PDB file of C-alpha atoms in Angstrom:
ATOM      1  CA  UNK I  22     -41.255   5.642   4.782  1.00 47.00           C
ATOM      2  CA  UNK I  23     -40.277   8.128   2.274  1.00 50.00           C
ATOM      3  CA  UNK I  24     -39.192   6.395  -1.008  1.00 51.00           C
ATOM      4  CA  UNK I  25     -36.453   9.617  -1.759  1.00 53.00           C
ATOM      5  CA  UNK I  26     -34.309   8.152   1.533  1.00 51.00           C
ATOM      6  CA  UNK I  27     -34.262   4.615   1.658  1.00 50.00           C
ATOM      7  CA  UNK I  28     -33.974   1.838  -1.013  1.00 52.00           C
ATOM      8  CA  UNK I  29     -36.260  -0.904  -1.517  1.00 57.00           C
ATOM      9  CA  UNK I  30     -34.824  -3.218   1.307  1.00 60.00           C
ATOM     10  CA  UNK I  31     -35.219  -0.500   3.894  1.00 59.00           C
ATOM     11  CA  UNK I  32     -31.435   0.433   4.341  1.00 58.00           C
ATOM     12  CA  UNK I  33     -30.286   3.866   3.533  1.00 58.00           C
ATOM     13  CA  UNK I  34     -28.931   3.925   0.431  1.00 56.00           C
ATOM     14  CA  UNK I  35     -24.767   5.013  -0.022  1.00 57.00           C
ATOM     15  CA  UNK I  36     -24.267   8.759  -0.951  1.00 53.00           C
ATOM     16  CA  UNK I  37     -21.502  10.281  -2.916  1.00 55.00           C
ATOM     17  CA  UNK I  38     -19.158  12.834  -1.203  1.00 55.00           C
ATOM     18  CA  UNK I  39     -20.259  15.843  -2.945  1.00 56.00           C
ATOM     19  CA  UNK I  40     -23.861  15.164  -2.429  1.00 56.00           C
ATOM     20  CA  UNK I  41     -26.101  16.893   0.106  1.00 54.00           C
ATOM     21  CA  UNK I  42     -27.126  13.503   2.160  1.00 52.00           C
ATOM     22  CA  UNK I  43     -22.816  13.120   2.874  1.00 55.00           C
ATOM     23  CA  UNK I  44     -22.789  14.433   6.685  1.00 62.00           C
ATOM     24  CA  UNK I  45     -20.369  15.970   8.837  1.00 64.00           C
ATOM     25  CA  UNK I  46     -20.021  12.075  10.554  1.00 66.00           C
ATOM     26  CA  UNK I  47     -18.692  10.279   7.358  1.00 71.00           C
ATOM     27  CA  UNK I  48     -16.457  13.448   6.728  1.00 76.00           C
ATOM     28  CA  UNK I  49     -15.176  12.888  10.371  1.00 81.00           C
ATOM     29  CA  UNK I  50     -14.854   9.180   9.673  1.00 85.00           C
ATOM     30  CA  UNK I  51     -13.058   9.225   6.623  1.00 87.00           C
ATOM     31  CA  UNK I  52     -10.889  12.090   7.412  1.00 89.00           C
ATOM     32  CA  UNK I  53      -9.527   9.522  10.372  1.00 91.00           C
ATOM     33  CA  UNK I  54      -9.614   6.749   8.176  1.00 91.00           C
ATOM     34  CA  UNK I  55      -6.997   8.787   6.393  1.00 92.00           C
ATOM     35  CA  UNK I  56      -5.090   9.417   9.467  1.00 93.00           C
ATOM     36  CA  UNK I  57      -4.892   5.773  10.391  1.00 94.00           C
ATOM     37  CA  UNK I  58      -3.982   4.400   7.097  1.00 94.00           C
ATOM     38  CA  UNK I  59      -0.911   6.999   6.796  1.00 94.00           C
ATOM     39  CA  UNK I  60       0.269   6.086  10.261  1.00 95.00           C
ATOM     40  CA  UNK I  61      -0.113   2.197   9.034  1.00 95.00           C
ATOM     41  CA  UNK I  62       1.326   2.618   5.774  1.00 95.00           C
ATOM     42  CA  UNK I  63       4.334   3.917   7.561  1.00 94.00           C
ATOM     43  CA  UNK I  64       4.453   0.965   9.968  1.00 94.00           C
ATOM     44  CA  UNK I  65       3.951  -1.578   7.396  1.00 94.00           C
ATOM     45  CA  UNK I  66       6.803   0.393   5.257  1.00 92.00           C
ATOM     46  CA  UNK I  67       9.285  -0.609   7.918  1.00 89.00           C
ATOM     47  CA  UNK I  68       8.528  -4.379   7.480  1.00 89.00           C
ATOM     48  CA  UNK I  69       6.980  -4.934   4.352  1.00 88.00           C
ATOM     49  CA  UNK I  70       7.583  -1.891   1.409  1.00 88.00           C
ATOM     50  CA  UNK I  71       4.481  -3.537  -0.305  1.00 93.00           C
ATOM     51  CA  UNK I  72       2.159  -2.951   2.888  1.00 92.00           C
ATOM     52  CA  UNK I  73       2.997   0.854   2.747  1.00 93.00           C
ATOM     53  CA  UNK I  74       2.149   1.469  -0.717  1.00 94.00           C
ATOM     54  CA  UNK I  75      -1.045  -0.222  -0.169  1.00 95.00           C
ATOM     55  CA  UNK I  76      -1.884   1.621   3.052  1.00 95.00           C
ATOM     56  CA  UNK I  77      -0.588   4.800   1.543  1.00 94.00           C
ATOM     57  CA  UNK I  78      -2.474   4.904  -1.362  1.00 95.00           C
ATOM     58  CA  UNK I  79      -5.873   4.020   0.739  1.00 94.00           C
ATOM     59  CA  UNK I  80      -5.134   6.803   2.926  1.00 94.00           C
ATOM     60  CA  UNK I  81      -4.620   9.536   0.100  1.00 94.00           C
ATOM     61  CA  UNK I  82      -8.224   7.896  -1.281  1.00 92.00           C
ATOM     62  CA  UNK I  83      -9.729   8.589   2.175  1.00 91.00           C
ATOM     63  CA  UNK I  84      -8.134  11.974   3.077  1.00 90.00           C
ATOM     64  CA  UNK I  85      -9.640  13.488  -1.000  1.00 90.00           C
ATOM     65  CA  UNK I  86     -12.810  11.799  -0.562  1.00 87.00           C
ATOM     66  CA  UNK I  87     -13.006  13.287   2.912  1.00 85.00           C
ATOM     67  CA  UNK I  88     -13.775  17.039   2.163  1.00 79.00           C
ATOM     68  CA  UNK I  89     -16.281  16.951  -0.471  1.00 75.00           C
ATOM     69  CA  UNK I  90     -16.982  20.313  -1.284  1.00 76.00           C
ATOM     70  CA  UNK I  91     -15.654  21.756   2.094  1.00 77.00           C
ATOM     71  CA  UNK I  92     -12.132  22.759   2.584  1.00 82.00           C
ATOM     72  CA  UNK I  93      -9.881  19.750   3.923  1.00 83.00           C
ATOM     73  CA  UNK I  94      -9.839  19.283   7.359  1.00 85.00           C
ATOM     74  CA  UNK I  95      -5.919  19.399   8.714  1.00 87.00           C
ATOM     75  CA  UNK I  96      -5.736  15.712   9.869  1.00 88.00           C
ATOM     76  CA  UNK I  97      -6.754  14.941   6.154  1.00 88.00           C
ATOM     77  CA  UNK I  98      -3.984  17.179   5.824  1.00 91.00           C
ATOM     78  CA  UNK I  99      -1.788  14.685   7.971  1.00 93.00           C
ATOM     79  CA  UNK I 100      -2.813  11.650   6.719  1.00 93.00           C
ATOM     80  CA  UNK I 101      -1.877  12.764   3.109  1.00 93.00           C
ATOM     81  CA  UNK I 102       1.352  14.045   4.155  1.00 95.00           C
ATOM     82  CA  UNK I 103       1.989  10.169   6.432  1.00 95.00           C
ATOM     83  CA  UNK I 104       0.688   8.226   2.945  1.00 95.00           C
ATOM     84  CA  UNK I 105       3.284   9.982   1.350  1.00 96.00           C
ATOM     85  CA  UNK I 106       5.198   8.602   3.471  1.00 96.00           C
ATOM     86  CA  UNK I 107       4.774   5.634   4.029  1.00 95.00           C
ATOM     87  CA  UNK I 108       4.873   5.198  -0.185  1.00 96.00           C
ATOM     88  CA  UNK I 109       8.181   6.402  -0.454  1.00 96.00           C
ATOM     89  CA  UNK I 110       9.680   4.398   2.573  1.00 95.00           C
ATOM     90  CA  UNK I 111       7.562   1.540   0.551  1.00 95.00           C
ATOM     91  CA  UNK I 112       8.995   2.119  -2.736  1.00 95.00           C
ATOM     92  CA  UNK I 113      12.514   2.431  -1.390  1.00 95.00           C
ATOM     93  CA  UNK I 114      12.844  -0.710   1.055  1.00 94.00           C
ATOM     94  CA  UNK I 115      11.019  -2.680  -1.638  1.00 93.00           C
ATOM     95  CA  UNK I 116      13.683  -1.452  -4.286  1.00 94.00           C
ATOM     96  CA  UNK I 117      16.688  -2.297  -1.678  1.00 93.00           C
ATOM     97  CA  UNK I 118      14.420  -6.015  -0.913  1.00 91.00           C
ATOM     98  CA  UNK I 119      14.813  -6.808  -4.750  1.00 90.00           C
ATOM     99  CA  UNK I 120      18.129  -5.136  -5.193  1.00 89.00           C
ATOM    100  CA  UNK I 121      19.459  -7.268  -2.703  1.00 86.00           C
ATOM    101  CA  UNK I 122      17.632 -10.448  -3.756  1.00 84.00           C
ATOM    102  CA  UNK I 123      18.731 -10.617  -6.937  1.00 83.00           C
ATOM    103  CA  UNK I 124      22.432  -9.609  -6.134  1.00 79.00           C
ATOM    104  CA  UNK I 125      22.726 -12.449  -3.591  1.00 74.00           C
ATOM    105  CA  UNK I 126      21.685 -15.172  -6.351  1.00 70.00           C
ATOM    106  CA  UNK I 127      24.395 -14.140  -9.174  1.00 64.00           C
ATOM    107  CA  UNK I 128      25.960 -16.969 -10.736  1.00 58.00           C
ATOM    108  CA  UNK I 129      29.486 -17.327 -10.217  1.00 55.00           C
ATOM    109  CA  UNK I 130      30.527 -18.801 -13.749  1.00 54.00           C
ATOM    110  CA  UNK I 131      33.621 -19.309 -12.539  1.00 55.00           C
ATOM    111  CA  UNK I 132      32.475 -22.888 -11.811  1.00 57.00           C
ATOM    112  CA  UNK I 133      31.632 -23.685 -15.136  1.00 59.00           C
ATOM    113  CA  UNK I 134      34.619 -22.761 -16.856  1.00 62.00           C
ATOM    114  CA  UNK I 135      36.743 -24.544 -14.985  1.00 61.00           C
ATOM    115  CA  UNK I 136      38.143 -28.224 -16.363  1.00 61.00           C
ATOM    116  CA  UNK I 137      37.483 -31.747 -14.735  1.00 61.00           C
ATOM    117  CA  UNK I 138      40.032 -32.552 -12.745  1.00 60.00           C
ATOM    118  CA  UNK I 139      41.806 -36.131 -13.236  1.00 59.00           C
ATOM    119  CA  UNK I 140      41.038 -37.172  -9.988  1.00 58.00           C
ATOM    120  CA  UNK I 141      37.135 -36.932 -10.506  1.00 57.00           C
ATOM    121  CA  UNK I 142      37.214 -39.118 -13.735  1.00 56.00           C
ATOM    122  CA  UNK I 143      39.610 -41.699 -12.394  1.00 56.00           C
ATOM    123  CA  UNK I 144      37.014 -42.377  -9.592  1.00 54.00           C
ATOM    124  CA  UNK I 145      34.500 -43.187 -12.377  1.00 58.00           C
ATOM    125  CA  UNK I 146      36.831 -45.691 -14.977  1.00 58.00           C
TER     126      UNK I 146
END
């Protein structure tokens, strides 16, 4: 066992993108990674703005991490392009969510300026 490629527990140990041990597998792995998490954040978008921007933001991680020192492979190029996406459609139905939250729970003050009828106190004397 050569003490360069494995740790002390015999596992290999976790390699940097840009170093020479980062194969053409994790590459491959990452770069889909990327394309799945920019399809999800889109999904999640639709139902839950938070969900995209979560999703979206992995998948940009995955798709730069992806090409080390090679050029970017074009479903990197993809899964960017659906994280981007998916964030906006995040940001905006999560805007409209909270727009419309807090717009439905206005007081009406209306109520309290009014004056106490003689009826209601007549019921209490």
């Amino acid at each position: 066992m050569n003490p360069d490629n494995y740790s002390s527990n015999g596992q290999e140990p976790f390699h940097a993108p840009n170093s020479p041990y980062f194969s053409a597998k994790n590459r491959d792995s990452m770069t889909r990674a990327a394309l799945t998490l920019g399809i999800l954040s889109i999904s999640t978008a639709l139902f839950t703005g938070i969900g995209g921007i979560i999703f979206g933001g992995l998948g940009i991680l995955m798709a730069l991490l992806s090409h080390g020192k090679a050029p970017m492979k074009s479903s990197a190029r993809t899964g960017i392009l659906l994280s981007v996406i998916g964030i906006i459609a995040g940001l905006f139905i999560t805007i409209f969510t909270l727009t419309a939250i807090i717009s439905s729970y206005q007081i009406n003050t209306d109520q309290f300026t009014q004056p106490i009828s003689s009826d209601f106190t007549s019921d209490f004397i």
